[in-house]
Coordinates of C-alpha atoms in Angstrom, one line a residue:
Chain H
X1 CA 0.0 0.0 0.0
X2 CA 1.4 3.3 -1.0
X3 CA 0.7 6.2 1.3
X4 CA -1.4 9.1 -0.1
X5 CA 1.3 11.6 0.8
X6 CA 3.8 10.1 -1.7
X7 CA 4.3 12.4 -4.6
X8 CA 3.9 11.3 -8.2
X9 CA 7.6 11.9 -8.8
X10 CA 8.6 9.5 -6.0
X11 CA 6.2 6.9 -7.4
X12 CA 8.0 7.2 -10.8
X13 CA 11.3 6.7 -9.0
X14 CA 9.9 3.6 -7.3
X15 CA 8.6 2.3 -10.7
X16 CA 12.2 2.7 -12.0
X17 CA 13.3 0.4 -9.2
X18 CA 10.7 -2.2 -10.3
X19 CA 8.0 -1.4 -7.7
X20 CA 4.8 -2.8 -9.1
X21 CA 2.7 -1.3 -6.3
X22 CA 4.0 2.2 -7.3
X23 CA 2.9 1.4 -10.9
X24 CA -0.6 0.5 -9.7
X25 CA -0.8 3.7 -7.7
X26 CA 0.3 5.8 -10.7
X27 CA -2.3 4.0 -12.8
X28 CA -5.0 4.9 -10.2
X29 CA -3.9 8.5 -10.2
X30 CA -3.6 9.0 -13.9
X31 CA -6.0 6.5 -15.5
X32 CA -8.8 9.1 -15.9
X33 CA -6.5 11.8 -17.2
X34 CA -4.8 9.5 -19.8
X35 CA -8.0 7.8 -20.8
X36 CA -9.7 11.1 -21.2
X37 CA -6.9 12.4 -23.4
X38 CA -6.8 9.2 -25.4
X39 CA -10.5 9.3 -26.0
X40 CA -10.4 12.9 -27.0
X41 CA -7.5 12.4 -29.5
X42 CA -8.5 9.0 -31.0
X43 CA -12.3 9.5 -30.7
X44 CA -12.6 5.7 -29.9
X45 CA -12.8 4.2 -26.5
X46 CA -11.4 0.8 -27.6
X47 CA -8.3 2.4 -29.2
X48 CA -8.0 4.7 -26.2
X49 CA -7.7 1.7 -23.9
X50 CA -4.8 0.5 -26.1
X51 CA -3.2 4.0 -25.8
X52 CA -3.5 3.9 -22.0
X53 CA -1.8 0.5 -22.0
X54 CA 1.0 1.7 -24.2
X55 CA 1.4 4.8 -22.1
X56 CA 2.0 2.7 -19.0
X57 CA 4.4 0.3 -20.8
X58 CA 6.2 3.4 -22.0
X59 CA 6.2 4.9 -18.5
X60 CA 7.6 1.6 -17.1
X61 CA 10.4 1.4 -19.7
X62 CA 11.4 5.0 -19.5
X63 CA 11.0 5.6 -15.8
X64 CA 14.8 5.3 -15.2
X65 CA 15.3 8.3 -17.4
X66 CA 12.6 10.5 -15.7
X67 CA 14.1 13.6 -14.2
X68 CA 12.0 15.4 -11.6
X69 CA 14.3 18.4 -12.0
X70 CA 13.1 18.9 -15.6
X71 CA 9.4 18.2 -15.4
X72 CA 6.6 17.0 -13.1
X73 CA 5.5 13.4 -13.4
X74 CA 2.2 14.7 -14.7
X75 CA 3.8 16.6 -17.5
X76 CA 5.9 13.6 -18.4
X77 CA 3.0 11.1 -18.4
X78 CA 0.8 13.5 -20.4
X79 CA 3.6 13.8 -23.0
X80 CA 3.9 10.0 -23.3
X81 CA 0.2 9.6 -23.6
X82 CA -0.1 12.3 -26.2
X83 CA 2.6 10.7 -28.2
X84 CA 1.0 7.3 -28.0
X85 CA -2.5 8.7 -28.9
X86 CA -1.1 10.6 -31.9
X87 CA 0.7 7.4 -33.1
X88 CA -2.6 5.5 -32.7
X89 CA -4.4 8.1 -34.8
X90 CA -1.7 7.9 -37.5
X91 CA -1.7 4.1 -37.6
X92 CA -5.3 4.3 -38.6
X93 CA -4.7 6.6 -41.4
X94 CA -1.1 6.0 -42.4
X95 CA 0.4 8.7 -44.6
X96 CA 4.1 8.3 -43.8
X97 CA 6.5 5.7 -42.3
X98 CA 5.7 5.5 -38.6
X99 CA 8.1 5.4 -35.7
X100 CA 8.5 2.1 -33.9
X101 CA 5.4 2.0 -31.6
X102 CA 7.5 0.1 -29.0
X103 CA 9.8 3.0 -28.4
X104 CA 9.0 5.4 -25.6
X105 CA 8.4 9.0 -26.3
X106 CA 11.6 10.7 -27.2
X107 CA 13.0 12.7 -24.3
X108 CA 13.0 15.9 -26.3
X109 CA 9.3 15.7 -26.6
X110 CA 9.0 16.0 -22.8
X111 CA 9.3 19.7 -22.5
X112 CA 10.2 21.1 -19.1
X113 CA 7.8 22.7 -16.8
X114 CA 9.0 26.3 -17.2
X115 CA 6.2 27.3 -14.9
X116 CA 4.9 24.1 -13.3
X117 CA 2.7 26.2 -11.1
X118 CA 0.8 27.2 -14.2
X119 CA -0.2 23.7 -15.1
X120 CA -1.0 22.9 -11.5
X121 CA -2.8 26.2 -10.7
X122 CA -4.7 26.9 -13.8
X123 CA -8.0 25.3 -14.4
X124 CA -9.3 24.2 -17.8
X125 CA -11.5 27.3 -18.0
X126 CA -8.5 29.6 -18.0
X127 CA -6.8 27.6 -20.7
X128 CA -10.0 27.5 -22.7
X129 CA -10.2 31.3 -22.5
X130 CA -6.6 31.6 -23.5
X131 CA -7.2 29.4 -26.6
X132 CA -10.4 31.3 -27.4
X133 CA -8.5 34.5 -27.3
X134 CA -6.3 33.4 -30.3
X135 CA -7.2 34.2 -33.9
X136 CA -9.4 31.5 -35.3
X137 CA -6.7 30.3 -37.8
X138 CA -4.2 29.8 -35.0
X139 CA -6.6 28.1 -32.7
X140 CA -7.6 25.7 -35.5
X141 CA -3.9 24.9 -36.2
X142 CA -3.2 24.0 -32.5
X143 CA -6.4 21.9 -32.2
X144 CA -5.7 20.0 -35.4
X145 CA -2.1 19.3 -34.3
X146 CA -2.6 18.6 -30.6
X147 CA -6.1 17.0 -30.5
X148 CA -6.5 15.5 -33.9
X149 CA -2.9 14.3 -34.3
X150 CA -2.4 15.9 -37.7
X151 CA 1.0 16.5 -39.1
X152 CA 2.0 19.9 -40.6
X153 CA 1.3 18.6 -44.2
X154 CA -2.1 17.3 -43.1
X155 CA -3.0 20.6 -41.5
X156 CA -1.8 22.5 -44.6
X157 CA -4.0 20.3 -46.7
X158 CA -7.0 20.5 -44.4
X159 CA -6.9 24.3 -44.0
X160 CA -5.7 24.9 -47.6
X161 CA -2.7 27.0 -46.7
X162 CA 1.0 26.6 -47.5
X163 CA 3.3 24.7 -45.1
X164 CA 5.1 27.9 -44.1
X165 CA 1.7 29.4 -43.0
X166 CA 1.0 26.4 -40.8
X167 CA 4.5 26.7 -39.2
X168 CA 3.9 30.4 -38.5
X169 CA 0.4 29.9 -37.1
X170 CA 1.5 27.1 -34.8
X171 CA 4.4 29.2 -33.5
X172 CA 2.2 32.3 -33.0
X173 CA -0.5 30.3 -31.3
X174 CA 2.0 28.8 -28.8
X175 CA 3.6 32.2 -28.2
X176 CA 0.1 33.7 -27.7
X177 CA -1.0 31.0 -25.4
X178 CA 2.2 31.2 -23.3
X179 CA 1.6 35.0 -23.0
X180 CA -2.0 34.6 -22.0
X181 CA -1.3 31.8 -19.5
X182 CA 1.6 33.7 -17.9
X183 CA -0.7 36.7 -17.5
X184 CA -3.4 34.6 -16.0
X185 CA -0.9 32.9 -13.7
X186 CA 0.4 36.2 -12.5
X187 CA -3.1 37.4 -11.9
X188 CA -3.9 34.2 -9.9
X189 CA -0.7 34.7 -7.8
X190 CA -1.9 38.2 -6.9
X191 CA -5.3 36.9 -5.8
X192 CA -5.1 35.7 -2.2
Chain V
X1 CA 17.3 20.6 -47.6
X2 CA 15.8 17.1 -47.5
X3 CA 13.8 15.9 -44.6
X4 CA 16.4 13.4 -43.6
X5 CA 19.4 15.8 -43.8
X6 CA 21.0 17.4 -40.9
X7 CA 19.3 20.6 -39.9
X8 CA 21.2 23.7 -39.0
X9 CA 20.3 25.7 -35.9
X10 CA 17.9 28.1 -37.4
X11 CA 16.2 25.4 -39.5
X12 CA 15.6 23.4 -36.4
X13 CA 14.5 26.4 -34.3
X14 CA 12.0 27.3 -37.0
X15 CA 10.4 23.9 -36.5
X16 CA 10.2 24.1 -32.7
X17 CA 6.5 24.7 -32.5
X18 CA 5.6 21.8 -34.8
X19 CA 8.2 19.7 -33.1
X20 CA 6.8 20.1 -29.5
X21 CA 3.3 19.4 -30.8
X22 CA 4.5 16.2 -32.4
X23 CA 3.2 17.5 -35.7
X24 CA 6.2 16.9 -37.9
X25 CA 6.5 13.9 -40.2
X26 CA 8.6 11.1 -38.5
X27 CA 11.7 11.7 -40.7
X28 CA 11.7 15.5 -39.9
X29 CA 10.9 14.9 -36.2
X30 CA 14.0 12.6 -36.1
X31 CA 16.1 15.2 -37.9
X32 CA 15.2 17.8 -35.2
X33 CA 16.0 15.3 -32.5
X34 CA 19.4 14.7 -34.1
X35 CA 20.0 18.4 -34.2
X36 CA 19.1 18.8 -30.5
X37 CA 21.3 15.9 -29.5
X38 CA 24.3 17.3 -31.5
X39 CA 24.0 21.1 -31.3
X40 CA 25.8 22.6 -28.3
X41 CA 23.8 25.9 -28.5
X42 CA 20.8 26.6 -26.2
X43 CA 17.4 25.7 -27.5
X44 CA 15.2 28.0 -25.4
X45 CA 12.5 28.2 -28.1
X46 CA 11.7 24.5 -27.7
X47 CA 11.3 24.9 -23.9
X48 CA 9.3 28.1 -24.2
X49 CA 6.9 26.8 -26.8
X50 CA 6.7 23.4 -25.2
X51 CA 5.8 24.8 -21.8
X52 CA 2.3 25.4 -23.1
X53 CA 1.6 21.8 -23.8
X54 CA 0.9 20.5 -20.3
X55 CA -1.8 23.1 -20.0
X56 CA -3.5 22.0 -23.3
X57 CA -3.9 18.6 -21.7
X58 CA -6.3 20.3 -19.2
X59 CA -8.8 20.7 -22.1
X60 CA -9.3 17.0 -22.3
X61 CA -12.0 16.1 -19.8
X62 CA -10.8 13.2 -17.6
X63 CA -12.8 10.0 -18.3
X64 CA -12.9 7.1 -15.9
X65 CA -11.3 4.1 -17.7
X66 CA -13.3 0.8 -17.7
X67 CA -12.5 -1.0 -14.5
X68 CA -11.1 -4.1 -16.3
X69 CA -8.4 -1.9 -17.9
X70 CA -6.5 -1.7 -14.7
X71 CA -5.7 -5.4 -14.5
X72 CA -5.0 -5.5 -18.3
X73 CA -2.5 -2.6 -18.2
X74 CA -0.6 -3.9 -15.1
X75 CA -0.4 -7.4 -16.6
X76 CA 0.8 -6.0 -19.9
X77 CA 3.5 -4.0 -18.2
X78 CA 4.7 -7.1 -16.2
X79 CA 4.7 -9.2 -19.4
X80 CA 6.8 -6.5 -21.1
X81 CA 9.1 -6.5 -18.1
X82 CA 9.5 -10.3 -18.3
X83 CA 10.4 -10.0 -22.0
X84 CA 13.1 -7.5 -21.1
X85 CA 14.4 -8.4 -17.6
X86 CA 17.1 -5.8 -17.9
X87 CA 14.5 -3.2 -17.2
X88 CA 13.8 -4.6 -13.7

């Protein structure tokens, strides 16, 4: 039995040491988050179950490389899950050679928590408002990439704009979101 | 530039947004990874743009997984560990 006070990060360290109870505890903490993401991205509850399974296999395999200095366990698990879900979507409509599905998410994809307090402290409504504040074309580019698993070429085709425009929209959208979320985070910090 | 070629620093940086969103084709994604592994310069753009991603995950509503999935996942992980005992 793992105590409730044990942090997610400590559980990942224990998983790296082969602790199955820690794995079960992480599953209990993150099953709804990962299954929700997988359902949203794949649009299919059966495929989403496979994604959750692959996420936890990936977590088990890569746990030795997890660095709590760089990211929270939540951020890390979300990144693995997103990568798996996108792979699953692309397997169903193959357009290009796929990476080996057995490989864990590349470390570079797990971006650091520059402001972990943001992802912890902000609720979905704040993020939704930040996204809604973007120009429609930028919002669409982000949603097609993150939640539909489309590649840049597929986004360009879907939205009928050149690749360079997709690249620019995605970049501007991420910059805009970062700015809006930073402002919201600072506002939240000033509120007692 | 071909997609499998080595990218220089500015080429890789230009792709940072698409890269952190996992929206590049696999060969280009791999080319950026190779650049990040080999280039000694700082890559702040990747961290800055990527920092938004954990918050996007908040937009997906949590959904309780089917209860049977718990046993299935844990058994699958243990089976994987048995196939690769070096991981334990």
